[in-house]
mmCIF file of C-alpha atoms in Angstrom:
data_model
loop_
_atom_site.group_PDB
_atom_site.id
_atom_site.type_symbol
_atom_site.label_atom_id
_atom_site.label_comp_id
_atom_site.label_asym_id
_atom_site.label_seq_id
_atom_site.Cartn_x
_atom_site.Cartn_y
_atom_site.Cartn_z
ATOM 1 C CA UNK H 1351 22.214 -22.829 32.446
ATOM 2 C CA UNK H 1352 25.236 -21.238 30.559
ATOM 3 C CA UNK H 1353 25.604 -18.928 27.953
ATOM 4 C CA UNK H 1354 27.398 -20.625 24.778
ATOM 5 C CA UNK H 1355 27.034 -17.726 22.118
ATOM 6 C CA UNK H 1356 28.498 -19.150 19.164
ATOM 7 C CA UNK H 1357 28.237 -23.186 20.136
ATOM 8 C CA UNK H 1358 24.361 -23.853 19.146
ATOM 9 C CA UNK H 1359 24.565 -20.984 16.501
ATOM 10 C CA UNK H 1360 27.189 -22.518 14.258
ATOM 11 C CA UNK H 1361 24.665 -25.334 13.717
ATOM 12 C CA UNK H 1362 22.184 -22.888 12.458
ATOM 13 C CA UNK H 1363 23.838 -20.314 10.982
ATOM 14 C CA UNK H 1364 24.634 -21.581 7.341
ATOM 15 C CA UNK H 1365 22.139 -18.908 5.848
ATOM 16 C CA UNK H 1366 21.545 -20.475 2.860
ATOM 17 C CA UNK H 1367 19.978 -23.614 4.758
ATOM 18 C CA UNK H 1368 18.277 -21.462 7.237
ATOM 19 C CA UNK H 1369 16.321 -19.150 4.644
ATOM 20 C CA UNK H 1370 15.569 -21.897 1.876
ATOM 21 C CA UNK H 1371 13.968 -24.066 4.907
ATOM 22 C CA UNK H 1372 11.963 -21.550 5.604
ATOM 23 C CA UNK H 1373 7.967 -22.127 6.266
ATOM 24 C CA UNK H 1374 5.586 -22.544 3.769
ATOM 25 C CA UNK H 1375 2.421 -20.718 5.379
ATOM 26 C CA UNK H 1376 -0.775 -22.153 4.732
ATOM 27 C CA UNK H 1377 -3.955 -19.942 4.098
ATOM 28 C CA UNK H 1378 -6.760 -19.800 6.806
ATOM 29 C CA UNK H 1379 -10.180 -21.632 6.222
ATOM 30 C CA UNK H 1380 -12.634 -19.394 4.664
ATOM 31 C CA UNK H 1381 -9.927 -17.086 2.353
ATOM 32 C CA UNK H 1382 -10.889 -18.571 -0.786
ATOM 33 C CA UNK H 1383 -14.072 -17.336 -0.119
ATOM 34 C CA UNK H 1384 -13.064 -14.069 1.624
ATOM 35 C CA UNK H 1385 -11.081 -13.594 -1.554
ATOM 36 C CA UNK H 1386 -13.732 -14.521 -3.853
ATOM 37 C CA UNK H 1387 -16.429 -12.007 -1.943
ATOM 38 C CA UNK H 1388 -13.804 -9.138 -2.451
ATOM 39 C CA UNK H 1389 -13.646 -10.071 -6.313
ATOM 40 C CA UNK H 1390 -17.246 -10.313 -6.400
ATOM 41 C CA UNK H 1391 -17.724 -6.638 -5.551
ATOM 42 C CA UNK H 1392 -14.981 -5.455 -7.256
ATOM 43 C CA UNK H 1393 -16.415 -6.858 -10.369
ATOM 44 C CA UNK H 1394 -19.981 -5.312 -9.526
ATOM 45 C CA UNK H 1395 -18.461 -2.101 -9.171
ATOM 46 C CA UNK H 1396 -18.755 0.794 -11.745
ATOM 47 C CA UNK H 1397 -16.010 1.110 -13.952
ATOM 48 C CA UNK H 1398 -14.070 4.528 -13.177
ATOM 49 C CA UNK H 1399 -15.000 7.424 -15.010
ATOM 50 C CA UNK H 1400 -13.009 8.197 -17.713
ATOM 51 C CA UNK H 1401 -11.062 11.285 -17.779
ATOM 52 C CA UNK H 1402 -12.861 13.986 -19.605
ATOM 53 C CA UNK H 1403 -10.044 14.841 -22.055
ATOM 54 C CA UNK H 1404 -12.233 16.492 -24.543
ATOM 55 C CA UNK H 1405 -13.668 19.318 -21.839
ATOM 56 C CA UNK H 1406 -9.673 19.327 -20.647
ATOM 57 C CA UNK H 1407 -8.579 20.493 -23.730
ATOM 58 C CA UNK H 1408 -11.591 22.684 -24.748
ATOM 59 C CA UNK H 1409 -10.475 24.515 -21.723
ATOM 60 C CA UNK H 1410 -7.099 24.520 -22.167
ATOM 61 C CA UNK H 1411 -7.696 26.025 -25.673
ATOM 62 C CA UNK H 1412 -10.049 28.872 -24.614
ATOM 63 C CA UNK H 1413 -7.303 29.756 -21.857
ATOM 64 C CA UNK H 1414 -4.742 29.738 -24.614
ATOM 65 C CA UNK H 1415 -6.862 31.877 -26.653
ATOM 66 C CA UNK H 1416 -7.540 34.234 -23.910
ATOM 67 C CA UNK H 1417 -3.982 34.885 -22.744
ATOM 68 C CA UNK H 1418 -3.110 35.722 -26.413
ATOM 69 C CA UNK H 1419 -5.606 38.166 -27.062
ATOM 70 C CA UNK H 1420 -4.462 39.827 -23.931
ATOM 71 C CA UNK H 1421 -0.788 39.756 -25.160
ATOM 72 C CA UNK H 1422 -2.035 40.996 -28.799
ATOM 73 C CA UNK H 1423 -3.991 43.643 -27.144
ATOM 74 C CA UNK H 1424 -1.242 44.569 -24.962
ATOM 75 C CA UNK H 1425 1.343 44.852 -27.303
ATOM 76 C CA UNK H 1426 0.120 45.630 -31.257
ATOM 77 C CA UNK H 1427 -0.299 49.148 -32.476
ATOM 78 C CA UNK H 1428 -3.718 47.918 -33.919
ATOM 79 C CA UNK H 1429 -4.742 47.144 -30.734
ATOM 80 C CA UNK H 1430 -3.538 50.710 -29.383
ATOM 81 C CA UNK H 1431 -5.836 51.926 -31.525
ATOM 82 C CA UNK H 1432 -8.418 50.097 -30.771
ATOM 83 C CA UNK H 1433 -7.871 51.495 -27.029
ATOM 84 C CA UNK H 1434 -8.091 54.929 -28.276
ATOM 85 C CA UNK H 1435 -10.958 54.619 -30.354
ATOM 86 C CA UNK H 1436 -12.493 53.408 -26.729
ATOM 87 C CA UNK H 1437 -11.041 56.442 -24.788
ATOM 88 C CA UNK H 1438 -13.324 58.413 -27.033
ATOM 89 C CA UNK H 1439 -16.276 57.271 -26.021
ATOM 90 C CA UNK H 1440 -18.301 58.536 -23.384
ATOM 91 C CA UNK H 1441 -19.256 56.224 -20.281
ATOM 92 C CA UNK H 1442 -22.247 55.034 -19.642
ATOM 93 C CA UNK H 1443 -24.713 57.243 -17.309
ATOM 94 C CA UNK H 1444 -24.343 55.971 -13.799
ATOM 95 C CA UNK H 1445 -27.570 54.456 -13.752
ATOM 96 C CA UNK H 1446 -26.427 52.006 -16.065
ATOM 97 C CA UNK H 1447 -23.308 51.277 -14.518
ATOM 98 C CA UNK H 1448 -25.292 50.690 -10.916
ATOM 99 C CA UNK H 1449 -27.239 47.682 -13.028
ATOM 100 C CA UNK H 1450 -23.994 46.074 -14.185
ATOM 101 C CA UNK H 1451 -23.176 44.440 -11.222
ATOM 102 C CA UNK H 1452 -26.655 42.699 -10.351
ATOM 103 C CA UNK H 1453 -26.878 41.622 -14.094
ATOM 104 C CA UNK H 1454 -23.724 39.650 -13.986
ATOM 105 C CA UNK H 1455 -25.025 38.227 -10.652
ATOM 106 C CA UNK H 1456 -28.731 37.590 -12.121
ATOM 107 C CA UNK H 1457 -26.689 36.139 -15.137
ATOM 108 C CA UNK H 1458 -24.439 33.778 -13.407
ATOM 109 C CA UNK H 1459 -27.120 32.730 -11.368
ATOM 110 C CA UNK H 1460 -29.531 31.563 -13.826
ATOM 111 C CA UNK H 1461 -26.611 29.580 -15.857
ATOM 112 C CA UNK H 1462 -26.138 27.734 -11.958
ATOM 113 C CA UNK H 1463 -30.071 26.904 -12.053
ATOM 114 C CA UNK H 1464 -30.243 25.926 -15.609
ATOM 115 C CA UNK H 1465 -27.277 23.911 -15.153
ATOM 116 C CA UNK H 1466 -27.774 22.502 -11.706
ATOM 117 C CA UNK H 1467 -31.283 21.402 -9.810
ATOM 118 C CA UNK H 1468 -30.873 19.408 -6.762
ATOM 119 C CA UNK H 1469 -31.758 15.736 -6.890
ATOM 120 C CA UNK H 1470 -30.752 16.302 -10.700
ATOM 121 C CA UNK H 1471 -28.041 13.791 -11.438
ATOM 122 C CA UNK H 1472 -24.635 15.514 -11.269
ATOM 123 C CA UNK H 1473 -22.931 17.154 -15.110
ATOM 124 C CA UNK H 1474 -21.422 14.707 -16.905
ATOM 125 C CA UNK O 1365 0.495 -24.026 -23.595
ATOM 126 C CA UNK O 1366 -2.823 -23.589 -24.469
ATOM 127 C CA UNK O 1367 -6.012 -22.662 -22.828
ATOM 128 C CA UNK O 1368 -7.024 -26.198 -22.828
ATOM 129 C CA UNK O 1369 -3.880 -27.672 -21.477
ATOM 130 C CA UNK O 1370 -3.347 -25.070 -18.843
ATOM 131 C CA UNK O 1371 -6.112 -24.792 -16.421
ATOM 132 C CA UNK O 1372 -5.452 -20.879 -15.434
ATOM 133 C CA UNK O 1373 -5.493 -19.829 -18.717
ATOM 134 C CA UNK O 1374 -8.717 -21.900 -19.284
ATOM 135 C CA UNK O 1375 -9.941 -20.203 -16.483
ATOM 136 C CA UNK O 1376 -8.923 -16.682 -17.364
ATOM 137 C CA UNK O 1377 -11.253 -17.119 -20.470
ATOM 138 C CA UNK O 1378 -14.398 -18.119 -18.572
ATOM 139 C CA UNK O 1379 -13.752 -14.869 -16.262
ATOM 140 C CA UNK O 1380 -13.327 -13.239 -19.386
ATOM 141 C CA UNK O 1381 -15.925 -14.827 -20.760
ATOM 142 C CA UNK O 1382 -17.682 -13.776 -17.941
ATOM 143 C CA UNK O 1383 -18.060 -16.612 -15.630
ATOM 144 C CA UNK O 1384 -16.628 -14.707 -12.084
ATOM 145 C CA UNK O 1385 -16.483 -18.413 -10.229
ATOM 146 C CA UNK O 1386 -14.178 -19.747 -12.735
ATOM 147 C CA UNK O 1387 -11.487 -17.129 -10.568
ATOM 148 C CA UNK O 1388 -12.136 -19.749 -7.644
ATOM 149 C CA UNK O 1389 -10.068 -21.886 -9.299
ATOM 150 C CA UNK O 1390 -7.520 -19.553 -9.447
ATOM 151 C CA UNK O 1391 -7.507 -18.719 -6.220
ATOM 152 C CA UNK O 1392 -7.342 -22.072 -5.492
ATOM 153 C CA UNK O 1393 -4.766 -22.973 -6.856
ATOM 154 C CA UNK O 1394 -1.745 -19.714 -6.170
ATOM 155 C CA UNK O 1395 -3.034 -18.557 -2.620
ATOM 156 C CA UNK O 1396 -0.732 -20.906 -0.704
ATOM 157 C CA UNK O 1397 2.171 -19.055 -3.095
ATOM 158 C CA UNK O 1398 0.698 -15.869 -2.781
ATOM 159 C CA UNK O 1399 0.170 -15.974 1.197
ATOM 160 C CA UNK O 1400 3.438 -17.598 1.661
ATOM 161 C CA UNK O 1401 5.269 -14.755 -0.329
ATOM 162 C CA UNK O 1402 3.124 -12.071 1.638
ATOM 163 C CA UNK O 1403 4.558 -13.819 4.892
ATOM 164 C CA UNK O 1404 7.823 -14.207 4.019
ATOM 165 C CA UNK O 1405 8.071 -9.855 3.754
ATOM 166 C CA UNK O 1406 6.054 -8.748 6.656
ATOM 167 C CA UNK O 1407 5.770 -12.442 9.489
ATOM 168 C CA UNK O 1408 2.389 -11.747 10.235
ATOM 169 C CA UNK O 1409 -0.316 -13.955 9.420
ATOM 170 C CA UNK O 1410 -3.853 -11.769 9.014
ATOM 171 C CA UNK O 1411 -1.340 -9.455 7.323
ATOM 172 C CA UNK O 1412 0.072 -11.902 4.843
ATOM 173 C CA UNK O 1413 -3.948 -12.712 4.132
ATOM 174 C CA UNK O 1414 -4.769 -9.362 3.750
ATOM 175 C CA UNK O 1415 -2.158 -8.533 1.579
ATOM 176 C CA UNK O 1416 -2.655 -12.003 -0.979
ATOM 177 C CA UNK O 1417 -6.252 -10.789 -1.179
ATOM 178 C CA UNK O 1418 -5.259 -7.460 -2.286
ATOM 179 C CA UNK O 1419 -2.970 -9.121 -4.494
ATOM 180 C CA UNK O 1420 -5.825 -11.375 -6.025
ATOM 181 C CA UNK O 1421 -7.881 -8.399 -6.558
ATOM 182 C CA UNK O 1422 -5.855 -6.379 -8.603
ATOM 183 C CA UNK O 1423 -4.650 -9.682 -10.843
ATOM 184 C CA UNK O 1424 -8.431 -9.804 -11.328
ATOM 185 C CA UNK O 1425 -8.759 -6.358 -12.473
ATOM 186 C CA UNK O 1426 -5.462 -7.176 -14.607
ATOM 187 C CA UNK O 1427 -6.820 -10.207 -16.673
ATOM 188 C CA UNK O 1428 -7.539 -8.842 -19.488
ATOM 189 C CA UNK O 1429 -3.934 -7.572 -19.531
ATOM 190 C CA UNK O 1430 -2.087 -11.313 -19.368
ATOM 191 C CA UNK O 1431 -0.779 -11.969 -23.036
ATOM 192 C CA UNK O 1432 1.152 -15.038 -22.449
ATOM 193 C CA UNK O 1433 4.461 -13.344 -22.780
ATOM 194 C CA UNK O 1434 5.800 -14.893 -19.382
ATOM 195 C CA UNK O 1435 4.181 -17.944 -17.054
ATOM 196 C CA UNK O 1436 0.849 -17.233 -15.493
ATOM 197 C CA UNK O 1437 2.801 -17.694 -12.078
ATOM 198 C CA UNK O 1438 5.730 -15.305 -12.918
ATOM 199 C CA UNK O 1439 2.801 -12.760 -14.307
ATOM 200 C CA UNK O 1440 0.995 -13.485 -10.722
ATOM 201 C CA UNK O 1441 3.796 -13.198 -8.632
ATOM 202 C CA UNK O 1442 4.759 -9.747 -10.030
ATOM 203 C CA UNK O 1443 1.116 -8.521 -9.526
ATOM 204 C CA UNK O 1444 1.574 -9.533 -5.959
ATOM 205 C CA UNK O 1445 5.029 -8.137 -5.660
ATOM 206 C CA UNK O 1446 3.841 -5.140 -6.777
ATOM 207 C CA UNK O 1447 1.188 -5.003 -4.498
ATOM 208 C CA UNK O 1448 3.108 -6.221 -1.364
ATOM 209 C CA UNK O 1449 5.723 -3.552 -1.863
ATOM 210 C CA UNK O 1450 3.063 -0.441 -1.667
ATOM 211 C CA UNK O 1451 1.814 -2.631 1.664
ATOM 212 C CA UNK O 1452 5.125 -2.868 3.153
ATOM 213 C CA UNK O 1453 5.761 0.681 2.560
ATOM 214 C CA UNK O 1454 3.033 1.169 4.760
ATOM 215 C CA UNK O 1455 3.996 -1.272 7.476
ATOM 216 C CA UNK O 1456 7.126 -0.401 8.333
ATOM 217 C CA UNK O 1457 9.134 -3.484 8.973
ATOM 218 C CA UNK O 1458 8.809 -4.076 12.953
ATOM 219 C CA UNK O 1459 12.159 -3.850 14.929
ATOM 220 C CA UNK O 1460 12.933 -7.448 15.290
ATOM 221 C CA UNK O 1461 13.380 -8.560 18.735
ATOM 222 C CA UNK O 1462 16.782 -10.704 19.533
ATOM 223 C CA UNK O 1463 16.081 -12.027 22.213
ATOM 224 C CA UNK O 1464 18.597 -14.707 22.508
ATOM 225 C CA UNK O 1465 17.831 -18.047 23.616
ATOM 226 C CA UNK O 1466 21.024 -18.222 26.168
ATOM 227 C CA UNK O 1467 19.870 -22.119 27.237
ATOM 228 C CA UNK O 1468 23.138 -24.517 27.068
ATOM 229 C CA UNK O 1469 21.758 -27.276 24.384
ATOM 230 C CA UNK O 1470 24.331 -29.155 24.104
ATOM 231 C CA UNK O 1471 23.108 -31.940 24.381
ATOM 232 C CA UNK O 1472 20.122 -33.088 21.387
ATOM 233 C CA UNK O 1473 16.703 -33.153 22.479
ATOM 234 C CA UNK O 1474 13.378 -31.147 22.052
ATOM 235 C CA UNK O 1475 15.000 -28.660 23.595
ATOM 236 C CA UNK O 1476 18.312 -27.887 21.456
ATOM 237 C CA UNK O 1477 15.585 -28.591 18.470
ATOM 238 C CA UNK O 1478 13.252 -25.327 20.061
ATOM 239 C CA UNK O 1479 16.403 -23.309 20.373
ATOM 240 C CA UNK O 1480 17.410 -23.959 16.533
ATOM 241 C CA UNK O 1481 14.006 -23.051 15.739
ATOM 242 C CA UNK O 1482 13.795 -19.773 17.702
ATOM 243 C CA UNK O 1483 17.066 -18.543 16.617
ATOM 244 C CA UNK O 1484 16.642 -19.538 12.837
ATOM 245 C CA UNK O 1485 13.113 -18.105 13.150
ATOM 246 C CA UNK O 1486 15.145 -14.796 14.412
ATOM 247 C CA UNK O 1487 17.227 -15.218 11.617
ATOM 248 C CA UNK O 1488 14.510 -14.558 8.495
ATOM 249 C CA UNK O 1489 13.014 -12.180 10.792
ATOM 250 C CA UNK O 1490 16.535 -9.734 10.312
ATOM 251 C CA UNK O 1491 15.895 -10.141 6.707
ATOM 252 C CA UNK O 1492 12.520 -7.900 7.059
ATOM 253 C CA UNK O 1493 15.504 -4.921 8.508
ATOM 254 C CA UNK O 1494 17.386 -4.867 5.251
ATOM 255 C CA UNK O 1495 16.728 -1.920 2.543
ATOM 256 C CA UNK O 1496 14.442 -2.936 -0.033
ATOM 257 C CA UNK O 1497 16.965 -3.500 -2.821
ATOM 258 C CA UNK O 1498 18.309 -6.499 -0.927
ATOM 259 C CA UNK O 1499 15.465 -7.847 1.233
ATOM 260 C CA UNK O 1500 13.709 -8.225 -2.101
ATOM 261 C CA UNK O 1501 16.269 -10.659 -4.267
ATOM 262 C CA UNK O 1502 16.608 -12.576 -0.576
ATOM 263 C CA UNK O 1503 13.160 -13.294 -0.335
ATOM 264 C CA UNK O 1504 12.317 -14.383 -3.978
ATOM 265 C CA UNK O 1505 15.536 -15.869 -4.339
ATOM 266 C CA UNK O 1506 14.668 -18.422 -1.387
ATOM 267 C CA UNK O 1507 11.043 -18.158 -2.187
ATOM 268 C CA UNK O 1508 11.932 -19.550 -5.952
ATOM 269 C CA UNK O 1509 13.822 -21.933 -4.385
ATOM 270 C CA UNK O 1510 17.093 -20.490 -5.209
ATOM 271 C CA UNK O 1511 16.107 -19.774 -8.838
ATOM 272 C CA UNK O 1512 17.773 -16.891 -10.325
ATOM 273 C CA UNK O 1513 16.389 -16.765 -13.728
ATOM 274 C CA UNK O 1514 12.876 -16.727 -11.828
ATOM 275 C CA UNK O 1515 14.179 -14.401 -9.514
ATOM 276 C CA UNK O 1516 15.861 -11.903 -12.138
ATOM 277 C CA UNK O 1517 12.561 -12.095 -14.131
ATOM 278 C CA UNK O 1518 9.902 -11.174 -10.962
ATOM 279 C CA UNK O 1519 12.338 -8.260 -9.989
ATOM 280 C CA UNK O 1520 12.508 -7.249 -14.035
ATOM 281 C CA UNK O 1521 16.439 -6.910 -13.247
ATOM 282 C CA UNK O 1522 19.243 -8.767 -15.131
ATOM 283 C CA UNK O 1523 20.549 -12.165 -13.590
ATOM 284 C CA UNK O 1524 24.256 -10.644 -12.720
ATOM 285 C CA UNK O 1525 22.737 -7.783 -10.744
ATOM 286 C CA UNK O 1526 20.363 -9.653 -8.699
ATOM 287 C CA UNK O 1527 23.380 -12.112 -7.669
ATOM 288 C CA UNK O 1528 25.270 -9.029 -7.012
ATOM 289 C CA UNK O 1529 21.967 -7.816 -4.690
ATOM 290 C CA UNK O 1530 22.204 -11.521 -3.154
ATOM 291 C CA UNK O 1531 25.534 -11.665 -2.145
ATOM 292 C CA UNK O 1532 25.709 -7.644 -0.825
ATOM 293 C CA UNK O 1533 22.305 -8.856 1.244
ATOM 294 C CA UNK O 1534 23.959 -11.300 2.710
ATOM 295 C CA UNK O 1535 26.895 -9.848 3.640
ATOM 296 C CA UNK O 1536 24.496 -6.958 5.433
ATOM 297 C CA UNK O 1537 22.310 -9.606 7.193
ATOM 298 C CA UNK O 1538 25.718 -11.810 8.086
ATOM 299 C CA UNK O 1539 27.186 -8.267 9.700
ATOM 300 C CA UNK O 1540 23.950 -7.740 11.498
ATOM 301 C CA UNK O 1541 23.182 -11.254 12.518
ATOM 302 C CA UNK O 1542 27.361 -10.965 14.232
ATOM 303 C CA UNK O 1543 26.505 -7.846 15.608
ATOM 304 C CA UNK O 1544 23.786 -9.425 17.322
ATOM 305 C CA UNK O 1545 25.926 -12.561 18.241
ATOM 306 C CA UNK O 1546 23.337 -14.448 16.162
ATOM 307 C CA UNK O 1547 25.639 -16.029 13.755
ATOM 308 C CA UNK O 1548 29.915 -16.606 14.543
ATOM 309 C CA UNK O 1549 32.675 -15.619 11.892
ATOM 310 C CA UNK O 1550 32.407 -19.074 10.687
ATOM 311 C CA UNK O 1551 29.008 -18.566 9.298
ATOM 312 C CA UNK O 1552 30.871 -16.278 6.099
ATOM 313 C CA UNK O 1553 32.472 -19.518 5.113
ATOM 314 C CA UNK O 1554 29.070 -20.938 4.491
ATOM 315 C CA UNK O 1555 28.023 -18.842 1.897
ATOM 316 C CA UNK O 1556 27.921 -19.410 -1.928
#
C-alpha cells in the first residue's frame, strides 16, 4: 500500500466529466403513491381564510378618527372651550361615580356573552 | 403545444377539471427529475424523497397558476427549486468527509474502478460546501446537462451571469478539492 496523491486523481479530476456523470437517483417503490396521499389531503383541506381586509381597515379608520379628535381637542381654541364649558359643571355625587366602574364591567361583559357562547362556532 | 398533444397539460385540465388522479400521471412522469434534483443538493436519499414530495405538493397547489409562458418542466423545476432551497436552508449542508482513499491503484481492476468512484463521489459531495450563489448554477448546470439557456431560465438570471457563477464555482470547488489533495494543479487545465 502507498500513498500516490495526485496519480489516481488526475484520472478523475476533469470536473466537468466528474459532475455531468453524476447519478441519476431513482425514486423508492411506493412514492407515487406517498406523493399522491399527500396531494389527496392537501386537496381535501379547507382553503385558508382569507384575510379580513374589510374589519382591517374599519379599524384602522376608527383609530385614525380617534387620534384626530384627540389632536383637534388638544390643540383648537373651539375645543378649549369646549373644556371650559366642562370645568363648569359640577361632578357627579359620589354615589354615581362608585357605579361607574361596575357598569363598564357589567357592560363589557354582556357584549363578551352576546358575542361569544362556548361550543358557539368562533366570529367570523 | 396543446393540451391534447402534451400529456401534462392534458392532465393539468382534468385536475383542474377536477379529476385529483389525473396528478398521478404527473407524478409519474417528473419524480425521477424531481428526486434526482433533490439529491443532487442535499446526498441523502429519504431526504431527496421528502423534499420532491414537498415539491409536488406545492406545484399542485400552483396549477391553476401555469399559463404556458415557459415548458411545464422549466415551470416544475422552479417550483421544486424553490422549494428545495427553503429545505436546504434548513439542513445545513453536512461537513463532507475526505476521507481519502490512499490505496496504490495503479494497476486497473475493480479496485482502481472503487477508488474512482469514492473519490468522484467525494467530489459532488464538496459541491454541497459552496455558498448558494454557486452551488446552485453547478447543480442545474450539470443537472440540465450542461444547458445554459435552461439553466439561466430555472435560476431567472441572465445567461452571462450564470457562466460567470459557473466558472467562479469552479474555481472555489477546484481550490477546495487542492486543498484537500483531491484534485492536482493539472485538473485547472481541464476546465471550459
Amino acid at each position: 500500500l502507498a500513498t500516490p496523491p495526485h496519480k489516481e486523481i488526475d484520472k478523475v479530476n476533469d470536473l466537468d466529466r466528474v459532475l455531468a456523470e453524476d447519478d441519476r437517483l431513482v425514486p423508492s417503490a411506493g412514492f407515487t403513491s406517498r406523493v399522491m396521499d399527500t396531494v389527496t389531503a392537501a386537496a381535501t383541506e379547507p382553503p385558508p381564510l382569507p384575510f379580513p381586509w374589510g374589519r382591517f381597515i374599519g379599524v384602522v379608520l376608527a383609530c385614525a378618527a380617534w387620534a384626530a379628535s384627540g389632536v383637534w381637542l388638544a390643540t383648537t381654541p373651539t375645543a378649549s372651550a369646549v373644556w371650559s364649558a366642562f370645568a363648569g359643571i359640577d361632578p357627579l355625587p359620589p354615589q354615581v361615580q362608585d357605579l361607574g366602574v361596575p357598569v363598564a364591567v357589567s357592560a363589557v361583559v354582556t357584549i363578551i356573552m352576546v358575542r361569544w357562547r362556548p361550543g358557539r362556532a368562533p366570529m367570523p | 403545444m396543446t393540451e391534447a398533444e402534451d400529456p401534462d397539460l392534458a392532465d393539468r385540465r382534468r385536475v383542474l377539471d377536477g379529476d385529483l388522479n389525473a396528478f398521478t400521471g404527473i407524478v409519474q412522469r417528473w419524480q425521477g427529475r424531481l428526486v434526482t434534483l433533490a439529491w443532487r443538493f442535499c446526498r441523502d436519499r429519504a431526504l431527496a424523497e421528502d423534499m420532491a414530495q414537498d415539491a409536488f405538493v406545492k406545484a399542485f397547489r400552483a396549477l391553476p397558476t401555469f399559463r404556458g409562458d415557459a415548458a411545464f418542466s422549466t415551470w416544475l423545476t422552479s417550483i421544486a427549486l424553490n422549494s428545495y432551497r427553503s429545505a436546504i436552508r434548513a439542513h445545513d449542508p453536512r461537513p463532507t468527509a475526505l476521507t481519502l482513499l490512499t490505496l496504490d491503484t495503479g494497476e486497473p481492476g475493480p479496485l482502481a474502478s472503487l477508488v474512482r468512484q469514492e473519490r468522484a463521489s467525494l467530489v459532488r459531495e464538496m459541491v454541497m460546501t459552496l455558498p448558494p450563489r454557486y452551488r446552485e448554477p453547478i447543480v442545474l448546470y450539470y443537472f440540465n446537462e450542461q444547458d445554459l439557456a435552461t439553466t439561466a431560465a430555472l435560476l431567472g438570471l441572465p445567461e452571462g451571469t450564470v457562466k460567470a457563477r459557473l466558472h467562479r464555482g469552479r474555481e472555489f470547488l477546484r481550490r477546495r478539492l487542492a486543498a484537500a489533495k483531491l484534485v492536482g494543479d493539472a485538473a485547472s487545465q481541464g476546465d471550459r
